[in-house]
């Protein structure tokens, strides 16, 4: 008997998500060249324990077996990303048929297993050669994205269920170019804001390029939208901090992509850092393309207040609180660490925030269907004596967040699916292999896969929703 709180509309798509650099390994095989993450992870001190994605979870070689695991769980969709340096090793010019062939085989394998492919074109592994030529701070990178997107549209064609241009450009721009905790590790506010714009531009150009090849393609983009609450809802200062973080984190992407403009307050707030002259005539029209679905990644909420300039500030998720935004003009933020359950990332478990975010987004953009393209949790798992992983905390997290999605649907949000992050334990960026998000455990020495209890629970939810009564 399905849990009534976990029953979803008929066509709701249950799946799971990964990203190329986090799982593939095989970094120098079949013509792939280094990405910015290869360079960054091989730079001493950048990634915990000196971990790299060189081998990751060897998905490049184990892909058919991994798809068989997805089928065993009953997944209806699989969201993965394509490594640009496999497809176009120099970031421009010739395409690499061996790289394309890997993704073509993956898509076929998924379709044979009755799993819908959701393809992300960019999940942070920029070809190093493009970074050397200016990276996302340079317009040329956005322009190079269009032929890359078109080549994938030609190769994978109508076998793809949904195309996603970018994953979390917030991270690519601010963590990569402002705080420098992600590749390429730059700390330059003007570059970060130029990256915001060029990522938006790449999004628009890619949609045009894919639709030119595949007029029926379903297009999307995925954002890690932030739910930030003021510490004191009556404090003008705290409300203003939240407004500025919302402008940088949410509206810097949503407004150009969905409304064809940059927020005026964002331009004013960042005036000391840049004059935004990298936005050229016609760019906003290019960025503002019709979307079929908006991808929302959600993990947690935060509470912000204006920093008084004196007291020691809270350390959130291991970084200085304003580290990511200080470079781009918002340097007076402090985050309040609320009591409550936290994941191994230090993130508060707050399912109500997901309901709030889905409802807010669907109210702001009525008529635009939403998909939760990432949600999940890192916890320290152990293998029990019975050889199983009883990851109760992750199971609870998933159950509560699925319930939160259902609550949002009940209150009127048009949510079309849920992609659990992540299918497999994998390379968690600056945290290396120290943080496990998978619903399938990977033994990093043997590469053995073990289905965790959270995955079995998720499979039961899917089965209950798809088995005719
Ligand atoms: O692992 C990441 C993923 O690559 C992007 N979204 C957040 C996840 C967990 O940190």
Short mmCIF file of C-alpha atoms and ligand atoms in Angstrom, two decimals:
data_model
loop_
_atom_site.label_atom_id
_atom_site.label_comp_id
_atom_site.label_asym_id
_atom_site.label_seq_id
_atom_site.Cartn_x
_atom_site.Cartn_y
_atom_site.Cartn_z
CA UNK A 1 0.00 0.00 0.00
CA UNK A 2 1.71 3.26 -1.07
CA UNK A 3 2.21 5.94 1.57
CA UNK A 4 -0.57 8.40 0.64
CA UNK A 5 1.81 11.27 1.32
CA UNK A 6 4.21 9.89 -1.27
CA UNK A 7 1.82 9.40 -4.16
CA UNK A 8 2.51 11.63 -7.13
CA UNK A 9 0.78 12.61 -10.36
CA UNK A 10 0.74 9.94 -13.07
CA UNK A 11 3.55 11.27 -15.26
CA UNK A 12 5.82 12.39 -12.42
CA UNK A 13 9.37 11.33 -13.30
CA UNK A 14 11.44 9.63 -10.59
CA UNK A 15 15.14 9.45 -11.31
CA UNK A 16 18.61 10.07 -10.03
CA UNK A 17 21.45 12.39 -11.01
CA UNK A 18 25.23 12.39 -11.41
CA UNK A 19 27.84 14.52 -13.20
CA UNK A 20 30.66 13.58 -15.52
CA UNK A 21 33.78 14.59 -13.56
CA UNK A 22 32.32 13.23 -10.34
CA UNK A 23 31.89 9.65 -11.60
CA UNK A 24 33.52 8.90 -14.94
CA UNK A 25 37.27 8.60 -14.32
CA UNK A 26 39.14 7.68 -17.53
CA UNK A 27 40.36 11.26 -17.72
CA UNK A 28 42.90 10.69 -20.43
CA UNK A 29 41.19 7.99 -22.44
CA UNK A 30 39.73 8.06 -25.93
CA UNK A 31 40.90 11.56 -26.71
CA UNK A 32 39.63 13.41 -23.62
CA UNK A 33 41.82 16.38 -22.66
CA UNK A 34 42.16 17.99 -19.21
CA UNK A 35 39.34 20.10 -17.84
CA UNK A 36 39.68 22.84 -15.26
CA UNK A 37 38.80 20.27 -12.59
CA UNK A 38 41.71 18.03 -13.60
CA UNK A 39 44.07 20.97 -13.21
CA UNK A 40 42.48 22.17 -9.98
CA UNK A 41 42.33 18.78 -8.28
CA UNK A 42 45.97 18.14 -9.17
CA UNK A 43 47.00 21.45 -7.59
CA UNK A 44 48.18 20.75 -4.04
CA UNK A 45 45.89 22.04 -1.31
CA UNK A 46 42.81 22.56 -3.45
CA UNK A 47 40.92 19.32 -2.77
CA UNK A 48 40.69 17.49 0.55
CA UNK A 49 43.23 14.68 0.85
CA UNK A 50 44.60 15.51 -2.60
CA UNK A 51 41.73 13.54 -4.18
CA UNK A 52 41.18 13.80 -7.94
CA UNK A 53 38.64 12.52 -10.45
CA UNK A 54 41.28 10.48 -12.28
CA UNK A 55 39.53 7.25 -11.50
CA UNK A 56 36.43 8.48 -9.66
CA UNK A 57 33.97 5.56 -9.64
CA UNK A 58 35.12 4.28 -13.00
CA UNK A 59 31.71 4.80 -14.55
CA UNK A 60 33.30 5.24 -17.98
CA UNK A 61 34.15 1.55 -17.94
CA UNK A 62 31.26 0.28 -15.83
CA UNK A 63 28.45 2.18 -17.52
CA UNK A 64 26.34 -0.84 -18.61
CA UNK A 65 26.48 -2.33 -15.09
CA UNK A 66 25.54 1.05 -13.58
CA UNK A 67 22.55 1.32 -15.90
CA UNK A 68 21.56 -2.21 -14.86
CA UNK A 69 21.55 -0.98 -11.24
CA UNK A 70 19.29 1.92 -12.22
CA UNK A 71 16.94 -0.54 -13.86
CA UNK A 72 16.98 -2.74 -10.78
CA UNK A 73 15.83 0.28 -8.74
CA UNK A 74 13.10 1.05 -11.25
CA UNK A 75 14.39 4.55 -12.08
CA UNK A 76 12.37 6.24 -14.78
CA UNK A 77 14.95 8.91 -15.60
CA UNK A 78 18.67 9.44 -15.29
CA UNK A 79 20.20 12.91 -15.25
CA UNK A 80 23.85 12.91 -16.29
CA UNK A 81 26.25 15.48 -17.69
CA UNK A 82 28.56 15.45 -20.68
CA UNK A 83 32.25 16.22 -20.31
CA UNK A 84 32.96 18.92 -22.87
CA UNK A 85 36.66 17.92 -23.17
CA UNK A 86 35.59 14.43 -24.28
CA UNK A 87 33.44 15.82 -27.08
CA UNK A 88 35.61 18.68 -28.20
CA UNK A 89 39.10 18.23 -26.75
CA UNK A 90 40.28 21.76 -27.60
CA UNK A 91 37.01 23.42 -26.61
CA UNK A 92 36.63 24.59 -30.20
CA UNK A 93 37.19 23.01 -33.58
CA UNK A 94 37.20 19.27 -34.18
CA UNK A 95 34.79 16.95 -32.41
CA UNK A 96 35.92 13.64 -30.96
CA UNK A 97 33.83 10.71 -32.18
CA UNK A 98 35.12 8.39 -29.44
CA UNK A 99 33.88 10.76 -26.74
CA UNK A 100 30.53 11.22 -28.45
CA UNK A 101 30.21 7.46 -28.84
CA UNK A 102 30.38 6.96 -25.06
CA UNK A 103 27.34 9.18 -24.47
CA UNK A 104 25.53 7.70 -27.45
CA UNK A 105 25.99 4.21 -25.97
CA UNK A 106 24.87 5.47 -22.58
CA UNK A 107 21.68 6.92 -24.06
CA UNK A 108 20.95 3.67 -25.91
CA UNK A 109 21.58 1.63 -22.80
CA UNK A 110 19.17 3.86 -20.86
CA UNK A 111 16.46 3.67 -23.49
CA UNK A 112 16.76 -0.11 -23.63
CA UNK A 113 16.24 -0.11 -19.85
CA UNK A 114 13.22 2.20 -20.30
CA UNK A 115 14.96 5.07 -18.52
CA UNK A 116 14.60 8.60 -19.89
CA UNK A 117 17.91 10.44 -20.47
CA UNK A 118 18.11 13.98 -19.05
CA UNK A 119 21.32 15.48 -20.42
CA UNK A 120 23.21 18.39 -18.86
CA UNK A 121 25.69 20.06 -21.22
CA UNK A 122 27.80 21.79 -18.59
CA UNK A 123 28.42 20.61 -15.04
CA UNK A 124 31.67 22.48 -14.47
CA UNK A 125 34.32 20.56 -16.43
CA UNK A 126 35.39 23.29 -18.82
CA UNK A 127 38.17 22.31 -21.25
CA UNK A 128 41.39 23.68 -19.76
CA UNK A 129 42.32 25.25 -23.08
CA UNK A 130 39.25 27.48 -22.88
CA UNK A 131 40.16 28.56 -19.37
CA UNK A 132 43.66 29.38 -20.58
CA UNK A 133 42.07 31.62 -23.18
CA UNK A 134 39.99 33.49 -20.57
CA UNK A 135 37.46 30.97 -19.26
CA UNK A 136 33.97 32.09 -18.36
CA UNK A 137 35.23 35.64 -17.81
CA UNK A 138 35.59 35.74 -21.58
CA UNK A 139 32.78 36.04 -24.10
CA UNK A 140 34.55 33.59 -26.40
CA UNK A 141 33.73 30.72 -24.00
CA UNK A 142 30.00 31.45 -24.30
CA UNK A 143 30.35 31.58 -28.06
CA UNK A 144 32.21 28.26 -28.10
CA UNK A 145 29.37 26.62 -26.18
CA UNK A 146 26.93 26.84 -29.11
CA UNK A 147 28.78 24.56 -31.58
CA UNK A 148 29.48 22.12 -28.75
CA UNK A 149 25.73 22.02 -27.95
CA UNK A 150 24.83 21.62 -31.61
CA UNK A 151 27.22 18.70 -32.02
CA UNK A 152 25.50 16.86 -29.16
CA UNK A 153 22.08 17.62 -30.57
CA UNK A 154 23.17 16.07 -33.87
CA UNK A 155 24.70 13.04 -32.16
CA UNK A 156 22.05 12.24 -29.56
CA UNK A 157 19.07 13.75 -31.34
CA UNK A 158 15.56 12.93 -30.26
CA UNK A 159 16.74 10.12 -27.99
CA UNK A 160 17.18 12.74 -25.24
CA UNK A 161 14.14 13.43 -23.07
CA UNK A 162 15.22 16.82 -21.67
CA UNK A 163 18.28 18.96 -22.49
CA UNK A 164 19.71 21.07 -19.67
CA UNK A 165 22.13 23.78 -20.67
CA UNK A 166 23.90 24.47 -17.36
CA UNK A 167 24.07 23.03 -13.89
CA UNK A 168 24.24 25.59 -11.09
CA UNK A 169 25.99 28.48 -12.84
CA UNK A 170 26.01 30.16 -9.40
CA UNK A 171 28.72 27.68 -8.36
CA UNK A 172 30.60 27.92 -11.65
CA UNK A 173 30.75 31.71 -11.41
CA UNK A 174 31.08 32.59 -7.73
CA UNK A 175 32.89 29.52 -6.35
CA UNK A 176 35.06 29.25 -9.44
CA UNK A 177 35.94 32.92 -9.99
CA UNK A 178 35.17 34.80 -6.72
CA UNK A 179 35.96 32.68 -3.66
CA UNK A 180 38.10 30.32 -5.73
CA UNK A 181 37.14 27.21 -3.76
CA UNK A 182 36.17 25.52 -7.03
CA UNK A 183 38.01 25.31 -10.34
CA UNK A 184 39.50 27.33 -11.88
CA UNK A 185 40.22 28.86 -8.44
CA UNK A 186 40.27 32.54 -9.36
CA UNK A 187 39.53 35.26 -6.80
CA UNK A 188 38.41 38.19 -8.87
CA UNK A 189 34.97 39.76 -8.42
CA UNK A 190 34.82 41.38 -11.85
CA UNK A 191 35.68 38.07 -13.48
CA UNK A 192 32.98 36.33 -11.45
CA UNK A 193 30.28 38.75 -12.59
CA UNK A 194 31.49 38.52 -16.18
CA UNK A 195 31.24 34.75 -15.74
CA UNK A 196 27.63 35.12 -14.56
CA UNK A 197 26.80 36.95 -17.77
CA UNK A 198 28.74 34.66 -20.08
CA UNK A 199 27.16 31.58 -18.52
CA UNK A 200 23.74 33.15 -19.08
CA UNK A 201 24.74 33.95 -22.65
CA UNK A 202 26.01 30.39 -23.20
CA UNK A 203 22.63 29.13 -21.98
CA UNK A 204 20.76 31.22 -24.55
CA UNK A 205 23.13 30.39 -27.39
CA UNK A 206 22.93 26.67 -26.61
CA UNK A 207 19.14 26.69 -26.66
CA UNK A 208 19.17 28.39 -30.05
CA UNK A 209 21.74 25.92 -31.35
CA UNK A 210 19.88 22.84 -30.13
CA UNK A 211 16.50 24.05 -31.34
CA UNK A 212 18.03 24.74 -34.77
CA UNK A 213 18.94 21.03 -34.93
CA UNK A 214 15.95 19.66 -33.02
CA UNK A 215 12.93 21.96 -33.12
CA UNK A 216 10.99 19.67 -30.75
CA UNK A 217 13.75 19.46 -28.11
CA UNK A 218 12.59 20.05 -24.54
CA UNK A 219 14.95 22.66 -23.07
CA UNK A 220 15.80 23.44 -19.48
CA UNK A 221 18.43 24.89 -17.18
CA UNK A 222 19.18 23.92 -13.59
CA UNK A 223 19.77 26.40 -10.76
CA UNK A 224 20.63 25.91 -7.12
CA UNK A 225 18.07 28.46 -6.00
CA UNK A 226 18.68 29.81 -2.54
CA UNK A 227 16.14 30.05 0.25
CA UNK A 228 17.55 32.67 2.60
CA UNK A 229 15.58 34.00 5.51
CA UNK A 230 16.37 37.16 7.49
CA UNK A 231 17.56 36.55 11.07
CA UNK A 232 15.20 39.30 12.17
CA UNK A 233 12.29 39.79 9.78
CA UNK A 234 11.74 43.25 11.27
CA UNK A 235 15.31 44.41 10.70
CA UNK A 236 15.74 46.59 7.60
CA UNK A 237 19.42 45.67 7.56
CA UNK A 238 18.78 41.93 7.61
CA UNK A 239 16.10 42.23 4.95
CA UNK A 240 18.53 44.17 2.80
CA UNK A 241 21.22 41.48 3.15
CA UNK A 242 18.66 38.88 2.05
CA UNK A 243 17.65 41.05 -0.91
CA UNK A 244 21.26 41.38 -2.04
CA UNK A 245 21.97 37.67 -1.68
CA UNK A 246 18.77 36.91 -3.58
CA UNK A 247 19.88 39.24 -6.38
CA UNK A 248 23.30 37.56 -6.69
CA UNK A 249 22.14 33.99 -6.12
CA UNK A 250 18.74 33.76 -7.74
CA UNK A 251 17.72 36.78 -9.79
CA UNK A 252 21.09 37.21 -11.55
CA UNK A 253 20.14 34.08 -13.47
CA UNK A 254 16.37 33.81 -13.42
CA UNK A 255 15.61 37.37 -14.54
CA UNK A 256 17.79 37.43 -17.66
CA UNK A 257 16.83 33.88 -18.62
CA UNK A 258 13.11 34.17 -17.94
CA UNK A 259 12.40 37.89 -18.21
CA UNK A 260 15.15 39.24 -20.47
CA UNK A 261 16.71 41.74 -18.03
CA UNK A 262 19.23 42.03 -15.23
CA UNK A 263 17.87 43.20 -11.87
CA UNK A 264 18.57 46.91 -11.40
CA UNK A 265 19.46 46.39 -7.75
CA UNK A 266 22.08 43.79 -8.73
CA UNK A 267 23.75 46.25 -11.09
CA UNK A 268 23.71 48.93 -8.37
CA UNK A 269 24.93 46.61 -5.59
CA UNK A 270 27.92 45.50 -7.67
CA UNK A 271 28.81 48.90 -9.14
CA UNK A 272 32.10 49.08 -7.27
CA UNK A 273 33.18 45.78 -8.79
CA UNK A 274 32.09 46.12 -12.42
CA UNK A 275 30.15 48.38 -14.77
CA UNK A 276 28.61 45.35 -16.56
CA UNK A 277 29.93 46.64 -19.90
CA UNK A 278 30.39 43.03 -20.96
CA UNK A 279 26.61 42.94 -21.58
CA UNK A 280 26.30 43.81 -25.25
CA UNK A 281 23.30 44.91 -27.29
CA UNK A 282 21.15 41.92 -28.11
CA UNK A 283 22.59 39.67 -25.38
CA UNK A 284 19.49 39.78 -23.22
CA UNK A 285 17.29 38.79 -26.16
CA UNK A 286 19.64 35.84 -26.79
CA UNK A 287 19.57 34.79 -23.14
CA UNK A 288 15.79 35.09 -22.86
CA UNK A 289 14.71 31.88 -24.64
CA UNK A 290 11.48 30.00 -24.00
CA UNK A 291 12.04 27.14 -21.58
CA UNK A 292 10.07 23.91 -21.34
CA UNK A 293 11.06 23.15 -17.79
CA UNK A 294 13.08 24.79 -15.00
CA UNK A 295 15.40 22.57 -12.97
CA UNK A 296 15.64 23.33 -9.27
CA UNK A 297 18.40 21.91 -7.06
CA UNK A 298 17.67 22.08 -3.37
CA UNK A 299 19.58 20.96 -0.28
CA UNK A 300 19.05 23.41 2.57
CA UNK A 301 18.05 26.88 3.75
CA UNK A 302 20.03 29.58 5.48
CA UNK A 303 19.41 32.47 7.80
CA UNK A 304 21.32 35.65 7.12
CA UNK A 305 21.88 38.85 9.00
CA UNK A 306 23.91 41.97 8.50
CA UNK A 307 27.33 41.57 10.07
CA UNK A 308 28.05 44.18 12.72
CA UNK A 309 31.66 44.41 11.57
CA UNK A 310 33.04 43.37 14.95
CA UNK A 311 31.91 39.97 16.24
CA UNK A 312 33.46 36.80 14.84
CA UNK A 313 31.43 35.52 11.97
CA UNK A 314 29.84 32.10 11.68
CA UNK A 315 31.66 29.58 9.59
CA UNK A 316 29.15 27.99 7.27
CA UNK A 317 29.99 24.81 5.37
CA UNK A 318 33.65 25.20 6.20
CA UNK A 319 34.13 28.54 4.43
CA UNK A 320 33.90 32.05 5.65
CA UNK A 321 30.26 33.03 5.33
CA UNK A 322 30.66 35.87 2.93
CA UNK A 323 33.62 34.39 1.10
CA UNK A 324 31.63 33.69 -2.04
CA UNK A 325 29.88 37.04 -2.18
CA UNK A 326 32.44 39.40 -0.62
CA UNK A 327 34.38 39.57 -3.87
CA UNK A 328 31.31 40.71 -5.71
CA UNK A 329 30.30 43.49 -3.37
CA UNK A 330 28.31 41.81 -0.60
CA UNK A 331 30.80 41.65 2.26
CA UNK A 332 28.66 42.35 5.30
CA UNK A 333 26.82 39.04 5.64
CA UNK A 334 26.74 36.71 8.57
CA UNK A 335 24.87 33.43 8.64
CA UNK A 336 23.09 32.21 11.73
CA UNK A 337 23.61 28.55 12.52
CA UNK A 338 20.21 27.34 13.68
CA UNK A 339 19.92 24.33 15.91
CA UNK A 340 18.62 21.30 14.09
CA UNK A 341 19.60 18.17 12.20
CA UNK A 342 22.50 18.68 9.84
CA UNK A 343 24.02 16.54 7.11
CA UNK A 344 27.71 15.72 6.86
CA UNK A 345 28.08 18.88 4.74
CA UNK A 346 26.90 20.86 7.76
CA UNK A 347 23.70 21.75 5.92
CA UNK A 348 20.48 22.09 7.91
CA UNK A 349 17.81 19.50 7.08
CA UNK A 350 14.81 21.67 6.22
CA UNK A 351 12.28 20.01 3.91
CA UNK A 352 9.80 22.87 4.36
CA UNK A 353 12.30 25.05 2.50
CA UNK A 354 11.82 22.91 -0.60
CA UNK A 355 8.05 23.34 -0.48
CA UNK A 356 8.54 27.08 -0.03
CA UNK A 357 11.00 27.31 -2.92
CA UNK A 358 8.83 25.36 -5.35
CA UNK A 359 5.76 27.40 -4.47
CA UNK A 360 7.63 30.70 -4.66
CA UNK A 361 9.17 29.85 -8.03
CA UNK A 362 5.93 28.63 -9.51
CA UNK A 363 4.17 31.79 -8.35
CA UNK A 364 6.86 34.01 -9.85
CA UNK A 365 6.87 32.09 -13.13
CA UNK A 366 3.37 30.66 -13.61
CA UNK A 367 3.04 28.28 -16.52
CA UNK A 368 6.65 27.11 -16.32
CA UNK A 369 6.85 23.47 -15.16
CA UNK A 370 9.48 22.69 -12.53
CA UNK A 371 11.61 19.62 -11.92
CA UNK A 372 13.67 18.94 -8.81
CA UNK A 373 16.90 18.08 -10.59
CA UNK A 374 18.95 17.49 -7.43
CA UNK A 375 18.15 16.77 -3.82
CA UNK A 376 19.91 14.45 -1.44
CA UNK A 377 22.28 14.27 1.49
CA UNK A 378 25.81 13.34 2.51
CA UNK A 379 26.17 11.21 5.61
CA UNK A 380 28.96 9.03 6.96
CA UNK A 381 27.84 5.55 5.97
CA UNK A 382 29.15 2.34 7.38
CA UNK A 383 28.91 -1.15 6.02
CA UNK A 384 27.24 -3.30 8.65
CA UNK A 385 28.14 -6.85 9.53
CA UNK A 386 25.41 -8.06 7.20
CA UNK A 387 27.29 -6.34 4.36
CA UNK A 388 24.50 -3.78 3.93
CA UNK A 389 24.45 0.01 4.32
CA UNK A 390 21.61 0.99 6.66
CA UNK A 391 21.66 4.71 5.89
CA UNK A 392 18.64 5.64 7.91
CA UNK A 393 19.40 9.37 8.00
CA UNK A 394 19.60 9.59 4.21
CA UNK A 395 16.43 7.53 3.89
CA UNK A 396 14.63 9.93 6.23
CA UNK A 397 16.00 12.91 4.31
CA UNK A 398 14.69 11.53 1.02
CA UNK A 399 11.30 10.58 2.47
CA UNK A 400 10.83 14.01 4.03
CA UNK A 401 11.87 15.88 0.89
CA UNK A 402 9.66 13.78 -1.35
CA UNK A 403 6.86 14.68 1.05
CA UNK A 404 7.82 18.34 0.69
CA UNK A 405 7.53 18.07 -3.10
CA UNK A 406 4.14 16.45 -2.72
CA UNK A 407 3.07 19.31 -0.39
CA UNK A 408 4.13 21.82 -3.04
CA UNK A 409 2.14 19.99 -5.70
CA UNK A 410 -0.89 19.90 -3.42
CA UNK A 411 -0.61 23.65 -2.99
CA UNK A 412 -0.52 24.25 -6.73
CA UNK A 413 3.11 23.98 -7.90
CA UNK A 414 3.57 22.24 -11.24
CA UNK A 415 6.44 19.86 -10.41
CA UNK A 416 7.13 17.20 -13.00
CA UNK A 417 9.82 15.06 -11.40
CA UNK A 418 12.48 14.42 -8.78
CA UNK A 419 16.10 13.47 -9.53
CA UNK A 420 17.82 12.24 -6.40
CA UNK A 421 21.43 13.33 -5.86
CA UNK A 422 23.20 11.08 -6.23
CA UNK A 423 23.03 7.64 -7.79
CA UNK A 424 26.54 6.69 -6.67
CA UNK A 425 28.97 7.89 -4.04
CA UNK A 426 31.34 10.15 -5.95
CA UNK A 427 33.91 12.95 -6.09
CA UNK A 428 32.36 15.77 -4.07
CA UNK A 429 34.45 18.60 -5.54
CA UNK A 430 36.63 20.39 -2.94
CA UNK A 431 35.70 17.68 -0.41
CA UNK A 432 37.02 14.88 -2.60
CA UNK A 433 35.74 11.45 -1.61
CA UNK A 434 35.21 12.50 1.98
CA UNK A 435 31.50 13.20 1.54
CA UNK A 436 29.19 10.42 0.36
CA UNK A 437 25.94 11.42 -1.34
CA UNK A 438 25.14 8.13 -3.12
CA UNK A 439 22.13 5.90 -2.66
CA UNK A 440 24.52 3.24 -3.95
CA UNK A 441 27.74 2.85 -1.99
CA UNK A 442 31.00 2.61 -3.86
CA UNK A 443 34.03 0.99 -2.29
CA UNK A 444 36.70 3.27 -3.70
CA UNK A 445 39.36 0.55 -3.55
CA UNK A 446 37.48 -2.26 -5.27
CA UNK A 447 34.79 -0.18 -7.06
CA UNK A 448 32.22 -2.60 -5.67
CA UNK A 449 28.68 -1.17 -5.63
CA UNK A 450 26.25 -1.83 -2.74
CA UNK A 451 22.65 -0.72 -2.85
CA UNK A 452 21.94 1.27 0.33
CA UNK A 453 18.66 1.17 2.28
CA UNK A 454 17.82 4.67 0.98
CA UNK A 455 17.90 3.30 -2.58
CA UNK A 456 15.64 0.39 -1.64
CA UNK A 457 13.23 2.82 -0.03
CA UNK A 458 13.27 5.03 -3.15
CA UNK A 459 12.69 1.97 -5.34
CA UNK A 460 9.65 1.09 -3.20
CA UNK A 461 8.25 4.62 -3.64
CA UNK A 462 8.71 4.40 -7.39
CA UNK A 463 7.14 0.95 -7.54
CA UNK A 464 4.17 2.07 -5.47
CA UNK A 465 3.62 4.99 -7.83
CA UNK A 466 3.97 3.02 -11.04
CA UNK A 467 2.24 -0.26 -10.26
CA UNK A 468 -1.38 -0.16 -11.43
CA UNK A 469 -3.77 -0.46 -8.47
O1 LIG B 1 27.80 17.24 -5.82
C1 LIG B 1 27.13 18.45 -6.02
C2 LIG B 1 26.69 18.57 -7.45
O2 LIG B 1 27.76 18.42 -8.35
C3 LIG B 1 26.06 19.91 -7.69
N1 LIG B 1 25.03 20.19 -6.72
C4 LIG B 1 25.32 19.95 -5.33
C5 LIG B 1 25.92 18.58 -5.14
C6 LIG B 1 26.23 18.32 -3.65
O3 LIG B 1 27.12 19.27 -3.18
#
